[in-house]
Tab-separated table of C-alpha atoms in Angstrom:
chain	number	residue	atom	x	y	z
B	85	ILE	CA	-1.471	-6.401	-19.713
B	86	LEU	CA	-3.399	-4.146	-22.101
B	87	ILE	CA	-3.988	-5.389	-25.648
B	88	ASN	CA	-4.352	-2.633	-28.224
B	89	LYS	CA	-5.857	-4.329	-31.289
B	90	SER	CA	-6.109	-1.170	-33.399
B	91	GLU	CA	-2.359	-0.597	-33.179
B	92	ASN	CA	-1.426	-4.307	-33.078
B	93	ARG	CA	0.658	-4.021	-29.914
B	94	VAL	CA	0.633	-5.142	-26.294
B	95	GLN	CA	1.214	-2.781	-23.379
B	96	PHE	CA	2.274	-3.951	-19.938
B	97	SER	CA	0.985	-2.399	-16.716
B	98	PHE	CA	2.731	-3.138	-13.429
B	99	GLN	CA	2.556	-1.867	-9.883
B	100	TRP	CA	5.373	-1.581	-7.364
B	101	ARG	CA	4.722	-2.495	-3.749
B	102	ALA	CA	6.979	-2.168	-0.736
B	103	THR	CA	7.348	-5.352	1.319
B	104	PRO	CA	9.737	-6.502	4.062
B	105	PHE	CA	11.706	-8.158	1.255
B	106	GLY	CA	12.109	-4.999	-0.802
B	107	ALA	CA	10.094	-3.502	-3.655
B	108	VAL	CA	8.280	-6.069	-5.738
B	109	MET	CA	6.214	-5.774	-8.904
B	110	THR	CA	2.652	-7.054	-8.546
B	111	MET	CA	-0.661	-7.108	-10.335
B	112	PRO	CA	-3.083	-4.435	-9.107
B	113	VAL	CA	-5.511	-6.033	-6.664
B	114	ASP	CA	-9.041	-5.056	-5.838
B	115	TYR	CA	-9.302	-4.384	-2.089
B	116	LYS	CA	-12.828	-5.785	-1.857
B	117	GLY	CA	-12.435	-9.027	-3.753
B	118	GLY	CA	-8.723	-9.692	-3.536
B	119	GLU	CA	-8.676	-10.597	-7.241
B	120	PRO	CA	-6.660	-8.902	-10.026
B	121	SER	CA	-8.565	-5.842	-11.229
B	122	ASN	CA	-9.509	-5.012	-14.788
B	123	LEU	CA	-7.317	-1.974	-15.443
B	124	ILE	CA	-9.581	-0.710	-18.205
B	125	THR	CA	-12.950	-0.753	-16.471
B	126	LYS	CA	-12.449	-0.782	-12.708
B	127	GLU	CA	-11.049	1.846	-10.361
B	128	PHE	CA	-10.289	-0.047	-7.170
B	129	SER	CA	-8.789	2.549	-4.835
B	130	SER	CA	-8.266	6.283	-4.659
B	131	HIS	CA	-4.583	5.482	-4.067
B	132	HIS	CA	-4.129	3.525	-7.316
B	133	ARG	CA	-3.990	5.216	-10.698
B	134	TYR	CA	-3.819	3.721	-14.122
B	135	GLY	CA	-3.276	4.982	-17.645
B	136	PRO	CA	-2.615	3.527	-21.085
B	137	PHE	CA	0.999	2.635	-20.261
B	138	PHE	CA	1.370	2.084	-16.547
B	139	SER	CA	-0.290	2.016	-13.145
B	140	THR	CA	1.119	3.521	-9.962
B	141	TYR	CA	0.714	3.129	-6.236
B	142	ASN	CA	0.686	6.459	-4.445
B	143	MET	CA	2.721	6.677	-1.266
B	144	PHE	CA	3.943	9.440	0.994
B	145	SER	CA	7.015	10.084	3.125
B	146	GLY	CA	5.523	11.916	6.108
B	147	ILE	CA	7.431	15.110	5.276
B	148	ILE	CA	4.732	17.790	5.409
B	149	GLU	CA	4.924	20.449	2.713
B	150	GLU	CA	2.819	22.988	4.612
B	151	PHE	CA	-0.556	23.255	6.238
B	152	ALA	CA	-3.655	24.048	4.192
B	153	THR	CA	-6.575	26.018	5.617
B	154	VAL	CA	-10.135	24.704	5.528
B	155	VAL	CA	-12.298	27.311	3.782
B	156	GLY	CA	-15.460	25.279	3.185
B	157	ILE	CA	-17.231	22.149	4.446
B	158	ASN	CA	-20.175	20.580	2.631
B	159	LYS	CA	-21.978	17.444	3.818
B	160	ASP	CA	-23.228	15.192	1.021
B	161	ARG	CA	-25.154	12.255	2.490
B	162	ASN	CA	-22.496	10.166	4.347
B	163	ASN	CA	-19.608	12.026	2.716
B	164	ILE	CA	-18.045	15.392	3.459
B	165	ASP	CA	-16.482	17.658	0.844
B	166	PHE	CA	-13.647	19.777	2.228
B	167	THR	CA	-12.506	22.861	0.340
B	168	LEU	CA	-9.029	24.103	1.246
B	169	SER	CA	-6.497	26.724	0.239
B	170	CYS	CA	-2.716	26.344	0.144
B	171	SER	CA	0.256	27.737	-1.777
B	172	PHE	CA	0.445	24.957	-4.405
B	173	VAL	CA	-3.204	24.894	-5.544
B	174	ASP	CA	-2.160	26.000	-9.058
B	175	GLU	CA	0.083	22.915	-9.317
B	176	LEU	CA	-2.688	20.450	-8.499
B	177	LYS	CA	-4.838	18.583	-10.983
B	178	ILE	CA	-8.092	16.696	-10.760
B	179	ASP	CA	-7.677	13.084	-9.553
B	180	GLN	CA	-4.367	13.862	-7.807
B	181	SER	CA	-3.698	12.313	-4.399
B	182	VAL	CA	-2.879	14.563	-1.457
B	183	ALA	CA	-2.496	13.461	2.167
B	184	HIS	CA	-4.536	15.526	4.644
B	185	ASN	CA	-3.510	14.978	8.273
B	186	GLY	CA	-2.128	11.693	6.943
B	187	VAL	CA	-5.282	10.654	5.061
B	188	CYS	CA	-4.888	10.153	1.314
B	189	LEU	CA	-7.716	11.991	-0.467
B	190	THR	CA	-8.372	12.658	-4.142
B	191	VAL	CA	-8.693	16.161	-5.544
B	192	VAL	CA	-12.162	16.377	-7.136
B	193	ALA	CA	-12.417	20.099	-7.932
B	194	ILE	CA	-10.182	23.157	-8.314
B	195	SER	CA	-11.580	26.683	-8.412
B	196	ASN	CA	-10.587	30.249	-7.519
B	197	GLY	CA	-7.389	29.361	-5.693
B	198	THR	CA	-8.944	26.500	-3.713
B	199	TYR	CA	-9.357	22.758	-4.180
B	200	THR	CA	-11.875	20.224	-2.922
B	201	VAL	CA	-11.492	16.659	-1.658
B	202	THR	CA	-14.106	14.164	-0.509
B	203	ALA	CA	-13.952	12.002	2.623
B	204	MET	CA	-16.261	8.997	2.808
B	205	LYS	CA	-17.953	7.553	5.897
B	206	GLU	CA	-15.243	5.050	6.884
B	207	THR	CA	-12.532	7.687	6.521
B	208	LEU	CA	-14.492	10.038	8.768
B	209	GLU	CA	-14.986	7.301	11.368
B	210	ARG	CA	-11.300	6.295	11.447
B	211	SER	CA	-9.790	9.780	11.391
B	212	ASN	CA	-10.116	13.262	12.860
B	213	LEU	CA	-11.313	14.800	9.586
B	214	GLY	CA	-14.910	14.800	10.786
B	215	LEU	CA	-13.869	17.147	13.611
B	216	LEU	CA	-12.538	19.819	11.251
B	217	ASN	CA	-14.059	23.294	11.156
B	218	VAL	CA	-13.662	26.176	8.733
B	219	GLY	CA	-10.381	27.938	9.551
B	220	ASP	CA	-8.613	24.820	10.847
B	221	LYS	CA	-5.104	23.986	9.653
B	222	VAL	CA	-4.532	20.637	7.924
B	223	ASN	CA	-1.106	19.100	7.236
B	224	VAL	CA	-0.770	18.398	3.508
B	225	GLU	CA	1.693	16.379	1.438
B	226	ARG	CA	1.529	15.431	-2.223
B	227	SER	CA	2.430	11.841	-3.117
B	228	MET	CA	6.088	10.936	-3.489
B	229	ILE	CA	8.138	11.177	-6.645
B	230	MET	CA	9.771	7.766	-6.598
B	231	ASN	CA	13.130	8.933	-8.008
B	232	GLY	CA	13.783	11.149	-4.981
B	233	ARG	CA	15.036	10.674	-1.433
B	234	LEU	CA	12.796	9.079	1.185
B	235	ASP	CA	13.384	11.615	3.946
B	236	GLY	CA	10.750	10.222	6.313
B	237	HIS	CA	9.456	6.656	6.066
B	238	ILE	CA	6.964	4.774	3.891
B	239	VAL	CA	3.528	6.239	4.599
B	240	GLN	CA	0.489	4.832	2.811
B	241	GLY	CA	-2.027	7.504	3.685
B	242	HIS	CA	-4.232	4.805	5.247
B	243	VAL	CA	-4.873	6.107	8.766
B	244	ASP	CA	-5.320	3.243	11.208
B	245	GLN	CA	-7.083	5.063	14.020
B	246	THR	CA	-7.051	8.194	16.139
B	247	ALA	CA	-5.118	8.928	19.315
B	248	THR	CA	-5.568	11.557	22.015
B	249	CYS	CA	-2.871	13.889	23.289
B	250	THR	CA	-2.444	13.348	27.044
B	251	LYS	CA	0.639	15.459	27.796
B	252	VAL	CA	2.636	18.332	26.277
B	253	GLU	CA	6.042	19.056	27.796
B	254	ASP	CA	8.572	21.772	27.015
B	255	ALA	CA	12.064	20.328	26.479
B	256	ASN	CA	14.032	23.572	26.466
B	257	GLY	CA	13.762	24.136	22.730
B	258	SER	CA	11.786	21.139	21.520
B	259	THR	CA	8.394	19.865	22.672
B	260	TYR	CA	7.408	16.367	23.820
B	261	PHE	CA	3.893	15.155	22.997
B	262	THR	CA	2.404	11.992	24.525
B	263	PHE	CA	-0.465	10.219	22.765
B	264	GLU	CA	-2.720	7.383	23.897
B	265	TYR	CA	-4.750	5.124	21.614
B	266	ALA	CA	-7.232	2.267	21.979
B	267	THR	CA	-5.715	-1.184	21.576
B	268	ASN	CA	-6.289	-4.863	22.255
B	269	THR	CA	-4.445	-8.138	21.746
B	270	GLU	CA	-5.855	-8.722	18.267
B	271	MET	CA	-4.802	-5.260	17.067
B	272	ALA	CA	-1.312	-5.716	18.498
B	273	GLN	CA	-0.976	-9.074	16.740
B	274	ARG	CA	-1.790	-7.304	13.460
B	275	GLY	CA	1.034	-4.798	13.943
B	276	TYR	CA	-0.925	-1.934	15.489
B	277	PHE	CA	1.742	-0.944	17.994
B	278	THR	CA	4.857	1.201	18.306
B	279	VAL	CA	8.456	0.312	19.164
B	280	ASP	CA	11.204	2.453	20.664
B	281	LYS	CA	13.065	4.413	17.960
B	282	GLY	CA	10.612	3.087	15.369
B	283	SER	CA	8.487	5.182	13.025
B	284	VAL	CA	4.919	6.389	13.437
B	285	THR	CA	2.842	8.899	11.510
B	286	VAL	CA	0.925	11.522	13.503
B	287	ASN	CA	-1.391	13.793	11.482
B	288	GLY	CA	0.687	12.848	8.457
B	289	VAL	CA	4.046	13.721	10.055
B	290	SER	CA	6.751	11.028	10.054
B	291	LEU	CA	8.118	10.831	13.590
B	292	THR	CA	10.404	8.709	15.760
B	293	VAL	CA	8.815	6.925	18.711
B	294	CYS	CA	10.029	7.504	22.275
B	295	SER	CA	8.947	5.677	25.452
B	296	PRO	CA	6.290	3.403	23.941
B	297	THR	CA	3.844	1.445	26.113
B	298	ALA	CA	1.078	-0.967	25.166
B	299	ASN	CA	-1.272	1.911	24.321
B	300	SER	CA	0.802	5.102	24.202
B	301	PHE	CA	3.944	6.681	22.815
B	302	GLN	CA	5.838	9.938	22.928
B	303	VAL	CA	7.343	12.022	20.118
B	304	ALA	CA	9.746	14.960	20.216
B	305	ILE	CA	8.956	17.907	17.942
B	306	ILE	CA	11.665	20.354	16.898
B	307	PRO	CA	10.773	24.057	16.539
B	308	TYR	CA	10.656	23.953	12.712
B	309	THR	CA	8.129	21.082	12.679
B	310	PHE	CA	6.126	22.772	15.438
B	311	GLU	CA	5.882	26.017	13.461
B	312	HIS	CA	5.242	24.533	9.993
B	313	THR	CA	2.655	21.852	10.844
B	314	ASN	CA	-0.514	21.820	12.894
B	315	PHE	CA	1.441	20.515	15.883
B	316	CYS	CA	1.361	24.187	16.876
B	317	ASP	CA	-2.368	23.719	17.601
B	318	ILE	CA	-2.179	20.344	19.393
B	319	LYS	CA	-2.861	20.465	23.116
B	320	VAL	CA	-3.988	18.019	25.802
B	321	GLY	CA	-7.256	16.494	24.611
B	322	SER	CA	-6.580	17.030	20.897
B	323	VAL	CA	-7.438	14.098	18.623
B	324	VAL	CA	-4.841	13.147	15.991
B	325	ASN	CA	-4.594	10.564	13.216
B	326	ILE	CA	-2.023	7.803	13.501
B	327	GLU	CA	-0.705	5.314	10.973
B	328	PHE	CA	1.492	2.524	12.276
B	329	ASP	CA	4.568	1.447	10.324
B	330	ILE	CA	3.575	-0.743	7.352
B	331	LEU	CA	6.750	-2.838	7.711
B	332	GLY	CA	5.698	-3.799	11.242
B	333	LYS	CA	2.299	-4.862	9.912
B	334	TYR	CA	3.875	-7.069	7.252
B	335	ILE	CA	6.149	-8.719	9.822
B	336	ALA	CA	3.200	-9.293	12.165
B	337	ARG	CA	1.242	-10.851	9.311
B	338	LEU	CA	4.138	-13.145	8.386
B	339	GLN	CA	4.352	-14.312	12.000
B	340	GLU	CA	0.633	-15.027	11.893
B	341	LEU	CA	0.995	-17.213	8.818
B	342	LYS	CA	3.793	-19.387	10.224
């Protein structure tokens, strides 16, 4: 709630969250303290935005718009600034959220047909962004417009960990990719696993799981996805970002609290 004394009116600020029970309206919460944040003075996540009338929670669908090309990399202490080019640079604005290989990053600069985002230390440790080189292709998706269709699944842009490609198989038109990831009992209990015909995000792409095991899964890539995302560059040994389904994490957490 924002109180505007000069205009003698009260403004309400809410945030929608997706839960296993549907979309619910909640107070914005600071990730570090777990307490309601002061909307006027505190920015608590690059994925949350606030203005004089409302706050929003940026989410993605896993439907890649195109791949951007890395044109510059600048290390700044523990952070890395990535400068990229893509076809919709002129539509971007400072402070906008864009998913890069599934990682939600904030646009911090726009210049001469390119834009720049910053990845902090934890992001670099959890994802494959630290392995990028100039010239590499990065899958990009702008955050969802909430009055449209959800063509993929709910993707937060919070990469959980990386996985390694262990097999690439031609399927007479499509391509099967197998990925393995580190896991343990605690991670599985928190929802870090895949289920057959469930959803998983690989480098920001919403995909359906095939043949899951305790630490691996397979996905089938149609020619269009192969040609229009950086799956065209993935081979055995490639490291990719994965985000497990948020609904599975909520269910796992509810089971934990019983």
